PDB file of C-alpha atoms in Angstrom:
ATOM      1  CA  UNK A   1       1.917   5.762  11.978  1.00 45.00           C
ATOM      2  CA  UNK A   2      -0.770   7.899  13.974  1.00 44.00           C
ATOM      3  CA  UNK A   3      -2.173   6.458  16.743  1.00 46.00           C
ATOM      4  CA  UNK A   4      -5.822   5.718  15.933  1.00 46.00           C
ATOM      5  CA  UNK A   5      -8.287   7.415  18.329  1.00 45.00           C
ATOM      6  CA  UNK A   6     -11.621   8.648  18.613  1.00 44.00           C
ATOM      7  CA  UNK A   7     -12.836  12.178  19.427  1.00 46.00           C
ATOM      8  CA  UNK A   8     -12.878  10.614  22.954  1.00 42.00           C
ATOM      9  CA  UNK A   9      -9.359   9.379  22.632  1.00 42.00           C
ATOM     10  CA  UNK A  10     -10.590   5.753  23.150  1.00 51.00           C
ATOM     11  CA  UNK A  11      -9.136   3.459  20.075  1.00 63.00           C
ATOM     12  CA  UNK A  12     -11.138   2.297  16.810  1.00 82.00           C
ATOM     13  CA  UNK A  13      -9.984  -1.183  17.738  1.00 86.00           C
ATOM     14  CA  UNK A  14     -11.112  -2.905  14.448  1.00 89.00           C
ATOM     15  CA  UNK A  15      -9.144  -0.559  12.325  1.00 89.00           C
ATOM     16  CA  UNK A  16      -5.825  -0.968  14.368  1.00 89.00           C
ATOM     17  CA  UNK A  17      -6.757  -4.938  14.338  1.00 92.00           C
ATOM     18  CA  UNK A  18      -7.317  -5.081  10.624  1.00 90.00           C
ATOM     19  CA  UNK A  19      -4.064  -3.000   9.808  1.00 90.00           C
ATOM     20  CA  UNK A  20      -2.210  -5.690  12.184  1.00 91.00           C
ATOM     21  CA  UNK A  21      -3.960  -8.447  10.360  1.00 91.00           C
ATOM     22  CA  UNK A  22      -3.009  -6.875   6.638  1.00 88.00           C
ATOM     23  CA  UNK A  23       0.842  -6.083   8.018  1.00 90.00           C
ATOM     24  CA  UNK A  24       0.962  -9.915   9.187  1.00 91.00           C
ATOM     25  CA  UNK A  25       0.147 -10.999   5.822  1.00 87.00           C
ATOM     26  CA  UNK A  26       2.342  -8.818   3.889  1.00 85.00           C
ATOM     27  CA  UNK A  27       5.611 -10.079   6.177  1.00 89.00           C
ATOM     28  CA  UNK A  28       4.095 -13.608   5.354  1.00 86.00           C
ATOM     29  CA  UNK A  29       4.698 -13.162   1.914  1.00 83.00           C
ATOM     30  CA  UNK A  30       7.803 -11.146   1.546  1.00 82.00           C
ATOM     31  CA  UNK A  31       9.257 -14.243   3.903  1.00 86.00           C
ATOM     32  CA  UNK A  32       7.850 -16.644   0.615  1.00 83.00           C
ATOM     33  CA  UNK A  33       9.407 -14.651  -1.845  1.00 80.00           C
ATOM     34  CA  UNK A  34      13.017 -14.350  -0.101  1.00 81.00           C
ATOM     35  CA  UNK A  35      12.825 -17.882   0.465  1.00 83.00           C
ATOM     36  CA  UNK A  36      12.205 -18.417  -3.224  1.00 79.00           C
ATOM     37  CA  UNK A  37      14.218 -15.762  -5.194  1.00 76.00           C
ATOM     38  CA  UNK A  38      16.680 -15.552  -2.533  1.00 79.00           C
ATOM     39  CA  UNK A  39      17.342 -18.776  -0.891  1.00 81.00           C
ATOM     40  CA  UNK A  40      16.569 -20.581  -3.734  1.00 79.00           C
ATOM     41  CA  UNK A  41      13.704 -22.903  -2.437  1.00 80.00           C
ATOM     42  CA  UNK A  42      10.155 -22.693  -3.889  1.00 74.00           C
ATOM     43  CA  UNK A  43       7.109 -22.220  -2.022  1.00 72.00           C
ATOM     44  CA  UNK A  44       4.933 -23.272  -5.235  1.00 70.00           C
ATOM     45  CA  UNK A  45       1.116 -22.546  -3.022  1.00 67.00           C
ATOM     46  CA  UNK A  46       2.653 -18.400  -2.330  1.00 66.00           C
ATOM     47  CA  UNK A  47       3.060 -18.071  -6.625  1.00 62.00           C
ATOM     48  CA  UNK A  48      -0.291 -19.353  -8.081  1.00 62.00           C
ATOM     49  CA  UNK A  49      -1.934 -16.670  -9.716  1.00 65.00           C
ATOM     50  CA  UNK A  50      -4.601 -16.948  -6.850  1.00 67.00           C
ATOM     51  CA  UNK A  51      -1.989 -15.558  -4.811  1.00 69.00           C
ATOM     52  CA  UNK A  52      -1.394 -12.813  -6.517  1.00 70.00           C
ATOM     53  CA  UNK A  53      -4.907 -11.329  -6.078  1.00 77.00           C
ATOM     54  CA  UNK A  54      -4.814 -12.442  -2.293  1.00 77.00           C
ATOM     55  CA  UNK A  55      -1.994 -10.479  -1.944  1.00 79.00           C
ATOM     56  CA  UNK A  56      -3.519  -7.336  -3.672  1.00 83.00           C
ATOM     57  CA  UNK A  57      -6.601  -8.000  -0.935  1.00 85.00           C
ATOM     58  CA  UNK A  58      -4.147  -7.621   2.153  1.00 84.00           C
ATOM     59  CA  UNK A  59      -2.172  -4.628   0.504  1.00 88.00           C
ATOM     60  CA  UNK A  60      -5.362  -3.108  -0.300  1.00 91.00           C
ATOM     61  CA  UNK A  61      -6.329  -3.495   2.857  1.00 90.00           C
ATOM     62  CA  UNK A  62      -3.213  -1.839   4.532  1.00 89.00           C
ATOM     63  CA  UNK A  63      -3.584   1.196   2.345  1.00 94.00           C
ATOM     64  CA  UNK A  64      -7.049   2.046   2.692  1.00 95.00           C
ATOM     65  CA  UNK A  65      -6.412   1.335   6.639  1.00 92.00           C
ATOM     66  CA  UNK A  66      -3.762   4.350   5.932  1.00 92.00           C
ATOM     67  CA  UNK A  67      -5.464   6.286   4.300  1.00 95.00           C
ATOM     68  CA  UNK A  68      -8.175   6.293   7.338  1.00 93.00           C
ATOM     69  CA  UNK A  69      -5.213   7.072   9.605  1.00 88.00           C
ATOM     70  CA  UNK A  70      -4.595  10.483   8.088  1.00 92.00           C
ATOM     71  CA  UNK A  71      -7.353  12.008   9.403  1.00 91.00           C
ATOM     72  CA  UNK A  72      -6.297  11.638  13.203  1.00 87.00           C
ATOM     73  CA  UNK A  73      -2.507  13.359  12.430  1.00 87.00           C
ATOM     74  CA  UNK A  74      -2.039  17.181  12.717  1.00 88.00           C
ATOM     75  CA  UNK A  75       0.897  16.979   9.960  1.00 93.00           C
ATOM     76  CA  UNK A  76       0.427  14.587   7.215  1.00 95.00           C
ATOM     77  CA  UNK A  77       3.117  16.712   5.235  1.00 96.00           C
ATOM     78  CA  UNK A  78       5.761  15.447   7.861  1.00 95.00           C
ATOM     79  CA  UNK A  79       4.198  12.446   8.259  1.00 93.00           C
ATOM     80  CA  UNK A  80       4.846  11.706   4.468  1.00 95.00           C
ATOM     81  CA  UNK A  81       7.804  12.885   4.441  1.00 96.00           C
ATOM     82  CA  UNK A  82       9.503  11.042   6.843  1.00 93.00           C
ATOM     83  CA  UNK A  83       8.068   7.814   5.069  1.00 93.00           C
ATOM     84  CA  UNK A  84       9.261   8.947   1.977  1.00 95.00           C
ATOM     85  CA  UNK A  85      12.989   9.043   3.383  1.00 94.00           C
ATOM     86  CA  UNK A  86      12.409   6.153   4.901  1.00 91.00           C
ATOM     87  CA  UNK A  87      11.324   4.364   1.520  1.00 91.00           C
ATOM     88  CA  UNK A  88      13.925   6.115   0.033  1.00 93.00           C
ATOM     89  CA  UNK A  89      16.453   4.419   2.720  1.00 90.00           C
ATOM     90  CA  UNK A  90      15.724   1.327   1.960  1.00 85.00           C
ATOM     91  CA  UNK A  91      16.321   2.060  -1.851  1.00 89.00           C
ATOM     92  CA  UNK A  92      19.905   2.434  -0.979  1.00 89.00           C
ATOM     93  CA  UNK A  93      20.279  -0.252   1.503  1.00 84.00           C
ATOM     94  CA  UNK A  94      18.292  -3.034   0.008  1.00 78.00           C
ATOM     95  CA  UNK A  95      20.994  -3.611  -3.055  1.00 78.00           C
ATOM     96  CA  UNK A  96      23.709  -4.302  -0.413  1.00 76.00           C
ATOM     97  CA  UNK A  97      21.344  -7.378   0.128  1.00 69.00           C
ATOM     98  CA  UNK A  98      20.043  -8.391  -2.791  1.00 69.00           C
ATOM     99  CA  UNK A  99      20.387  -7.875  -6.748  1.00 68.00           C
ATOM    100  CA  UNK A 100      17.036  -6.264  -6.628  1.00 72.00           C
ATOM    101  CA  UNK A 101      16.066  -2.909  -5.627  1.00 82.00           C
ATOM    102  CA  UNK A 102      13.140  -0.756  -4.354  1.00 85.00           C
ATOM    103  CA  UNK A 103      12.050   2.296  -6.445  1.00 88.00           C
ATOM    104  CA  UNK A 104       8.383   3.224  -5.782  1.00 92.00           C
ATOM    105  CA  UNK A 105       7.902   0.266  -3.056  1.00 90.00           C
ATOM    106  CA  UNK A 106       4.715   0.696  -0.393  1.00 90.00           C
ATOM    107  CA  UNK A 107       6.811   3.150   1.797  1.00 92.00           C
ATOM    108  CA  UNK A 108       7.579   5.406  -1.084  1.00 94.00           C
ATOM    109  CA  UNK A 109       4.127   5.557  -2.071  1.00 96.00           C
ATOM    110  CA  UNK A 110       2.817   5.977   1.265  1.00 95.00           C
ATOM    111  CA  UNK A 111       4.806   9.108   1.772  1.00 96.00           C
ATOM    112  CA  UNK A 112       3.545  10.818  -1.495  1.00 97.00           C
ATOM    113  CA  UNK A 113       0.074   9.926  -0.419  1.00 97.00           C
ATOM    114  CA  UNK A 114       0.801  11.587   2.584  1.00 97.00           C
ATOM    115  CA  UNK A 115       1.997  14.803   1.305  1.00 97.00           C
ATOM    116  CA  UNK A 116      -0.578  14.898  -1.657  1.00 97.00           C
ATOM    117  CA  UNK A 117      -3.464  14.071   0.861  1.00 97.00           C
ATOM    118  CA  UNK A 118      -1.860  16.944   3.557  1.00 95.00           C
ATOM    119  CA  UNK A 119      -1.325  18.871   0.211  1.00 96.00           C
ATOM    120  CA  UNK A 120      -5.268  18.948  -0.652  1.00 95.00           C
ATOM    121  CA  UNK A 121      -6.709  17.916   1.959  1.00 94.00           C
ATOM    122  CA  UNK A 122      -9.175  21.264   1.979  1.00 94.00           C
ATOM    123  CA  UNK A 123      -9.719  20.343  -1.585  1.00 95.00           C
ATOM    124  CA  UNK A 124     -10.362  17.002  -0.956  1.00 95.00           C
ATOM    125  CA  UNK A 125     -12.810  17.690   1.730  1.00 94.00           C
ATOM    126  CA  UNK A 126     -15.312  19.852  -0.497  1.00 95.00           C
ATOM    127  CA  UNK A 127     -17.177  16.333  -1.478  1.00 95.00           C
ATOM    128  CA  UNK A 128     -18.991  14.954   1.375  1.00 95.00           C
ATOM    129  CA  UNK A 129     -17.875  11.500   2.486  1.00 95.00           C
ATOM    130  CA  UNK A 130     -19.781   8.692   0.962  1.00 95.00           C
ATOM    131  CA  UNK A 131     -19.669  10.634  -2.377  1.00 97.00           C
ATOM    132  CA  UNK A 132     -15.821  11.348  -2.131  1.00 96.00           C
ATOM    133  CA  UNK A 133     -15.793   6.947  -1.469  1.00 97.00           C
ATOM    134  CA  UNK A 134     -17.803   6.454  -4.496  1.00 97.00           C
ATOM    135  CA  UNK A 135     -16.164   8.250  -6.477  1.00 97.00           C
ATOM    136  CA  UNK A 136     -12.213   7.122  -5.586  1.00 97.00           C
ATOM    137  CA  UNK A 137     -13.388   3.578  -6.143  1.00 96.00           C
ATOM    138  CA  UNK A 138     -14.602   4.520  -9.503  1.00 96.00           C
ATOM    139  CA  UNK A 139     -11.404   6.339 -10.738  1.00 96.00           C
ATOM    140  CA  UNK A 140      -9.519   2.658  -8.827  1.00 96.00           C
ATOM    141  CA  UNK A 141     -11.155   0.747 -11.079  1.00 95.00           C
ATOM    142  CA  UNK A 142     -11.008   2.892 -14.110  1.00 95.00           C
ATOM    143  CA  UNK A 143      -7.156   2.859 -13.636  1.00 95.00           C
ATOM    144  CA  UNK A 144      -6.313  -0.041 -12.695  1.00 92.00           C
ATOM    145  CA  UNK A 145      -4.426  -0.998 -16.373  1.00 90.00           C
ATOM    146  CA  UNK A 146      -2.866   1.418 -17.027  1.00 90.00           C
ATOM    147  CA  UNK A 147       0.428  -0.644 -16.682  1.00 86.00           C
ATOM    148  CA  UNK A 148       1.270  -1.808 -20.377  1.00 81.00           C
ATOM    149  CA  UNK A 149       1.100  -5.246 -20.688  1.00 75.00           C
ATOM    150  CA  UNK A 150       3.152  -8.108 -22.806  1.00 72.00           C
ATOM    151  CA  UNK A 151       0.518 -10.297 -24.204  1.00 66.00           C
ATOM    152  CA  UNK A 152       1.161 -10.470 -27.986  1.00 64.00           C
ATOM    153  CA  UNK A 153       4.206  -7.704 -27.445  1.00 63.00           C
ATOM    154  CA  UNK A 154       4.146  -4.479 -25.857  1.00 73.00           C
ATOM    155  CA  UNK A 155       0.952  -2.924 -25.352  1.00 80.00           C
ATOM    156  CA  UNK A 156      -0.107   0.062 -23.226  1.00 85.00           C
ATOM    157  CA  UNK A 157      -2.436   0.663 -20.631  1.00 88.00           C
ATOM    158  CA  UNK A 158      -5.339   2.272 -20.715  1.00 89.00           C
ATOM    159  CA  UNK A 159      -8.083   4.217 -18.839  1.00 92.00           C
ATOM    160  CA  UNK A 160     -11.180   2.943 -18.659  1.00 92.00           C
ATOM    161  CA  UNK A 161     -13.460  -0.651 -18.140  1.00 90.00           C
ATOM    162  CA  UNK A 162     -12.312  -4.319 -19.437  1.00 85.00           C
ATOM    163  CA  UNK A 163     -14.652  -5.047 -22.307  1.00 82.00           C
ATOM    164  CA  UNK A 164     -16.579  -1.489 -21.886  1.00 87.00           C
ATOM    165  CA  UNK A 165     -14.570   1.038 -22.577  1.00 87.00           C
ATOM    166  CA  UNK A 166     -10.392   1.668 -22.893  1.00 88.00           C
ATOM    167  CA  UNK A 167      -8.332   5.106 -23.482  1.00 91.00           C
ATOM    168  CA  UNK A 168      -5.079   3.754 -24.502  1.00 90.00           C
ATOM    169  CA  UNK A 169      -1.921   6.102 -22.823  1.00 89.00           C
ATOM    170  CA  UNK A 170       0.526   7.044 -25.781  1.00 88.00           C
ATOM    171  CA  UNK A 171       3.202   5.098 -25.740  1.00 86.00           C
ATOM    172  CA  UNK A 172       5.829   8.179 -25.453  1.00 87.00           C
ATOM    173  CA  UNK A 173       3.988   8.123 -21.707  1.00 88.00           C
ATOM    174  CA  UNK A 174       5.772   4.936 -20.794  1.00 88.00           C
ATOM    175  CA  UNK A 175       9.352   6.066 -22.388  1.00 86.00           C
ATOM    176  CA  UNK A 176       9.685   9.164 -20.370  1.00 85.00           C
ATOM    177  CA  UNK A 177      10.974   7.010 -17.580  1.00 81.00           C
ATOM    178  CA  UNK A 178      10.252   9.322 -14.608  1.00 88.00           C
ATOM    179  CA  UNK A 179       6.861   8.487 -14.820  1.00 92.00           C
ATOM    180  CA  UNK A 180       7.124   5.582 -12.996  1.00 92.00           C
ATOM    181  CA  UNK A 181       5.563   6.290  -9.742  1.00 93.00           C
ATOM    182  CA  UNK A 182       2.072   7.296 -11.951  1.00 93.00           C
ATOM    183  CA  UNK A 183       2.383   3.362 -13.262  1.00 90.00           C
ATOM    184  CA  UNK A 184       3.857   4.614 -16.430  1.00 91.00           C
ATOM    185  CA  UNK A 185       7.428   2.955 -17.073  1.00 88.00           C
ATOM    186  CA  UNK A 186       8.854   0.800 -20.229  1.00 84.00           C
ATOM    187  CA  UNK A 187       9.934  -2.662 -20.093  1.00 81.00           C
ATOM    188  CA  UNK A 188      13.059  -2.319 -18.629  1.00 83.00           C
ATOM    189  CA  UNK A 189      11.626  -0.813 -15.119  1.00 86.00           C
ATOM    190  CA  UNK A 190      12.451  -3.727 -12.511  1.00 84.00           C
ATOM    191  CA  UNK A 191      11.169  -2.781  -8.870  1.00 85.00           C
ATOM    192  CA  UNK A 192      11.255  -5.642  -6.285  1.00 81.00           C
ATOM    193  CA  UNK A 193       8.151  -3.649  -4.117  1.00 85.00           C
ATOM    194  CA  UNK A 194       5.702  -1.107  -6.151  1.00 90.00           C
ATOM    195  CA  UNK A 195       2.934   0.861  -5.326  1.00 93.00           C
ATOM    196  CA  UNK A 196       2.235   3.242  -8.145  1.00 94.00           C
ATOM    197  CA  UNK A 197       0.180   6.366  -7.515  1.00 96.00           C
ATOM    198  CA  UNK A 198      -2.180   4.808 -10.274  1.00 94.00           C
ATOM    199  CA  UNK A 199      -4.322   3.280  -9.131  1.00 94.00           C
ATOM    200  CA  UNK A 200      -3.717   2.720  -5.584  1.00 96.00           C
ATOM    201  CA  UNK A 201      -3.517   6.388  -4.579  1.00 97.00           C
ATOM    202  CA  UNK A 202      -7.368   6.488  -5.406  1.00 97.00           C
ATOM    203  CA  UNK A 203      -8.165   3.840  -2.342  1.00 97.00           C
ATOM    204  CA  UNK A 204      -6.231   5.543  -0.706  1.00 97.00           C
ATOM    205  CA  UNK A 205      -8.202   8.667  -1.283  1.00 97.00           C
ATOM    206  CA  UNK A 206     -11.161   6.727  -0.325  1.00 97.00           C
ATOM    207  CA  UNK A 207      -9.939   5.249   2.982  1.00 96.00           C
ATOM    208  CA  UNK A 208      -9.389   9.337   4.178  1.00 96.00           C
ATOM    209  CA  UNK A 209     -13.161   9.921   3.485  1.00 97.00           C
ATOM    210  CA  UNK A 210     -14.016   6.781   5.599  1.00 95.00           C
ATOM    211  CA  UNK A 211     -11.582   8.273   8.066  1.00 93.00           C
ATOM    212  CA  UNK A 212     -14.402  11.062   8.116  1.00 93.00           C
ATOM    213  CA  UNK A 213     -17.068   8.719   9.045  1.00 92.00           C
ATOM    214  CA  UNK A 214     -14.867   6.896  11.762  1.00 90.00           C
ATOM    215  CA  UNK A 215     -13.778  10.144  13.930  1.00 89.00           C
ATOM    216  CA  UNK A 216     -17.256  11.111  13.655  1.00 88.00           C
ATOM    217  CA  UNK A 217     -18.233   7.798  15.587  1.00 87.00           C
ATOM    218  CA  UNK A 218     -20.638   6.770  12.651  1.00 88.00           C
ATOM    219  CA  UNK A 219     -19.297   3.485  12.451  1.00 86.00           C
ATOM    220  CA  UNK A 220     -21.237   0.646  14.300  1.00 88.00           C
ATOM    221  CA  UNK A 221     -20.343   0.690  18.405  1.00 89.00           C
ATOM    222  CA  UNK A 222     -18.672  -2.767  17.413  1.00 88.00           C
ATOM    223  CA  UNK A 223     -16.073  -1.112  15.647  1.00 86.00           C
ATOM    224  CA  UNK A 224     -14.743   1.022  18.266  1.00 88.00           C
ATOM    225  CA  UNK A 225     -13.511  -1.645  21.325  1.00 88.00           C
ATOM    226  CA  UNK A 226     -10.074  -3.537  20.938  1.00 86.00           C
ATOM    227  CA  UNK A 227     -11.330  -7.646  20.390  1.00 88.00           C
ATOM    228  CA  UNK A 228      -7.774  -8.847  19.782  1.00 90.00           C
ATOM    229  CA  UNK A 229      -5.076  -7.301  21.860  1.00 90.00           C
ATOM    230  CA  UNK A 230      -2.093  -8.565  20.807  1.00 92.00           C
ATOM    231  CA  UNK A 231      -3.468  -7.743  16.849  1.00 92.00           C
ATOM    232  CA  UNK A 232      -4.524  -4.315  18.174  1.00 90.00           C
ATOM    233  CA  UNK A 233      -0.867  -3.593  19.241  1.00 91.00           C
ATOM    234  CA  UNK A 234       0.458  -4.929  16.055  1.00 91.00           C
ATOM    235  CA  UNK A 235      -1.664  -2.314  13.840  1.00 88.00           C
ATOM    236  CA  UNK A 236       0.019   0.346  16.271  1.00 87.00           C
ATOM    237  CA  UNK A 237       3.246  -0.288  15.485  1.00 88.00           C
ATOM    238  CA  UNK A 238       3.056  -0.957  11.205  1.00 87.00           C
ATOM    239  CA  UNK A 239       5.402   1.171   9.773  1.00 83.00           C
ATOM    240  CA  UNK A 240       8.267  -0.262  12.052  1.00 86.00           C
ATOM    241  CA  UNK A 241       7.647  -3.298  11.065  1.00 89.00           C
ATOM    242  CA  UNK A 242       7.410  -2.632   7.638  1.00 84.00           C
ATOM    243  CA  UNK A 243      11.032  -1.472   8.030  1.00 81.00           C
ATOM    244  CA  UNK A 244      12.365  -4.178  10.118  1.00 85.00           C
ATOM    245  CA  UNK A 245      11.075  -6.999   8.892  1.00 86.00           C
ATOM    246  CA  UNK A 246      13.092  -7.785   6.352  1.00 81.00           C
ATOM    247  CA  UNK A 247      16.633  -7.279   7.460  1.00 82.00           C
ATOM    248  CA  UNK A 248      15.182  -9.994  10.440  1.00 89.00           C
ATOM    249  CA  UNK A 249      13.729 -12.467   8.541  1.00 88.00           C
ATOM    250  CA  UNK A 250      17.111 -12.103   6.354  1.00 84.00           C
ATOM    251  CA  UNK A 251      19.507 -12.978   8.939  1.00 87.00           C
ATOM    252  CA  UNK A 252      16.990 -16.074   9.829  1.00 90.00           C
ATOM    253  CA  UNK A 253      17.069 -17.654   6.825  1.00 88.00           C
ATOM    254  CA  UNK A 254      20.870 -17.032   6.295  1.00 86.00           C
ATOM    255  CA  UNK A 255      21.763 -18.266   9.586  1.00 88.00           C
ATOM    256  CA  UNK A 256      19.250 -21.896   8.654  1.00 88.00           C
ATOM    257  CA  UNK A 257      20.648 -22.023   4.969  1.00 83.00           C
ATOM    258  CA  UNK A 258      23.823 -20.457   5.384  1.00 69.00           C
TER     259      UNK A 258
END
C-alpha cells in the first residue's frame, strides 16, 4: 500500500494507526475461523451473530482506510492491478490448503477498486468532497441486500431501505454466474473471503473523498502525529500482511495440533 503522507511528507498517523488496528483484527479472526473449520476446535464467542457485525466494523474500517490511501499514489491502475494478481494468487494457492477457496476475497476487490477509482478518478472528482461522502454512504446503504437471501427459500436482493422501500433484482441476475463480484451469484457460489463490489465499493468511494480532506490538512492537527508507533508501522505494511498471514498462522496451528 501507499505510504500515507501529507503535502509536507510528514505521516497522517491516525490513519496508518487505524488501518494497523483494523488489519490486527481481521488476522484475529481469520486465526478463529481456521481454528474452527480447520482444526476442528470451536471458538463459540468469534461466531455469535454479534460477531459478525464486529467483523463488518473492522473490514469496513480497512476499506474506507484504503480508499483514503488512493489519493497519495501516482498509479492506482498499477496499484490495483498488482493486488488483483495478488488476490488472484491466492485463489490458486489457497485450495492446496484447504477445501475452500477465494473468488472475490478483500484482495480481489481491492484491486478492482483500485483500477475503477484510477479509472474515474476525474469523474469522480467533479462532486466536491463532503457531497461525494454523502452520497457513497447513501448508495452503501441502499445496497447493502442485494445478496438474495434463504429465509422461507430463495429470495433476491434488492435495492433500496429495510421497511421503506425495496427494488427486487430479477432473479436471471443471480443465475448469470459471472456476476458475482457485483454481489449477484446463486446458491451454489461458496467463497471462503468476499468483498463484492456491492456494496462495499461505495465506502470505498467515500473513503477517496475523505482522502481529499486529509491531503488538504483539513483534518484536526490531532490527526496528523504518529501516537502509537509500533500500530503506525503496522498500517504501513497491510497488504503484506494480508498475504502472509495465513500461510503463518497455518503452519502454527499444524505444528500445535499436528
Amino acid at each position: 500500500m501507499e505510504n500515507i503522507k501529507r503535502k509536507n511528507n510528514s505521516r497522517v498517523g491516525i490513519l496508518d494507526e487505524i488501518r494497523g488496528f483494523a488489519i490486527i483484527c481481521m488476522v484475529v479472526y481469520h486465526a478463529m475461523y481456521d481454528l474452527k473449520y480447520i482444526f476442528g476446535l470451536d471458538v463459540p464467542i468469534f461466531f455469535e451473530g454479534w460477531f459478525g457485525i464486529i467483523r463488518d466494523i473492522f473490514a469496513g474500517l480497512f476499506i474506507f482506510i484504503s480508499g483514503t490511501v488512493c489519493r497519495y499514489s501516482s498509479n492506482n491502475i498499477k496499484r490495483g492491478a498488482q493486488c488483483f494478481f495478488i488476490g488472484m494468487m491466492m485463489t490458486f494457492i489457497m485450495p492446496f490448503f484447504t477445501s475452500g477457496t477465494i473468488l472475490f476475497g478483500i484482495l480481489h476487490f481491492l484491486g478492482v477498486s483500485m483500477m475503477l477509482f484510477g479509472l474515474g478518478q476525474k469523474l469522480f472528482d467533479l462532486l466536491p468532497s463532503w457531497v461525494g461522502i454523502a452520497l457513497c454512504v447513501l448508495l452503501f446503504v441502499l445496497t447493502m441486500n442485494v445478496r438474495m437471501t434463504y429465509n422461507n427459500g430463495l429470495q433476491p436482493g434488492y435495492f433500496g431501505i429495510p421497511n421503506l422501500f425495496q427494488l427486487y433484482f430479477p432473479m436471471e441476475a443471480y443465475n448469470v454466474g459471472v456476476l458475482f463480484p457485483l454481489g449477484l451469484h446463486d446458491a451454489h457460489f461458496a467463497s471462503s473471503d468476499y468483498f463484492p463490489l456491492m456494496p462495499w465499493f461505495f465506502l470505498f468511494l467515500a473513503g477517496s473523498y475523505f482522502g481529499i480532506i486529509a491531503k488538504d490538512n483539513r483534518l484536526p492537527k490531532f490527526c496528523y502525529p504518529t501516537h502509537i508507533r509500533w500500530l503506525a508501522v503496522v498500517g504501513r505494511y497491510t497488504i503484506w500482511i494480508y498475504v502472509l498471514h495465513q500461510p503463518i498462522i497455518y503452519l502454527i496451528f499444524s505444528l500445535i495440533f499436528h
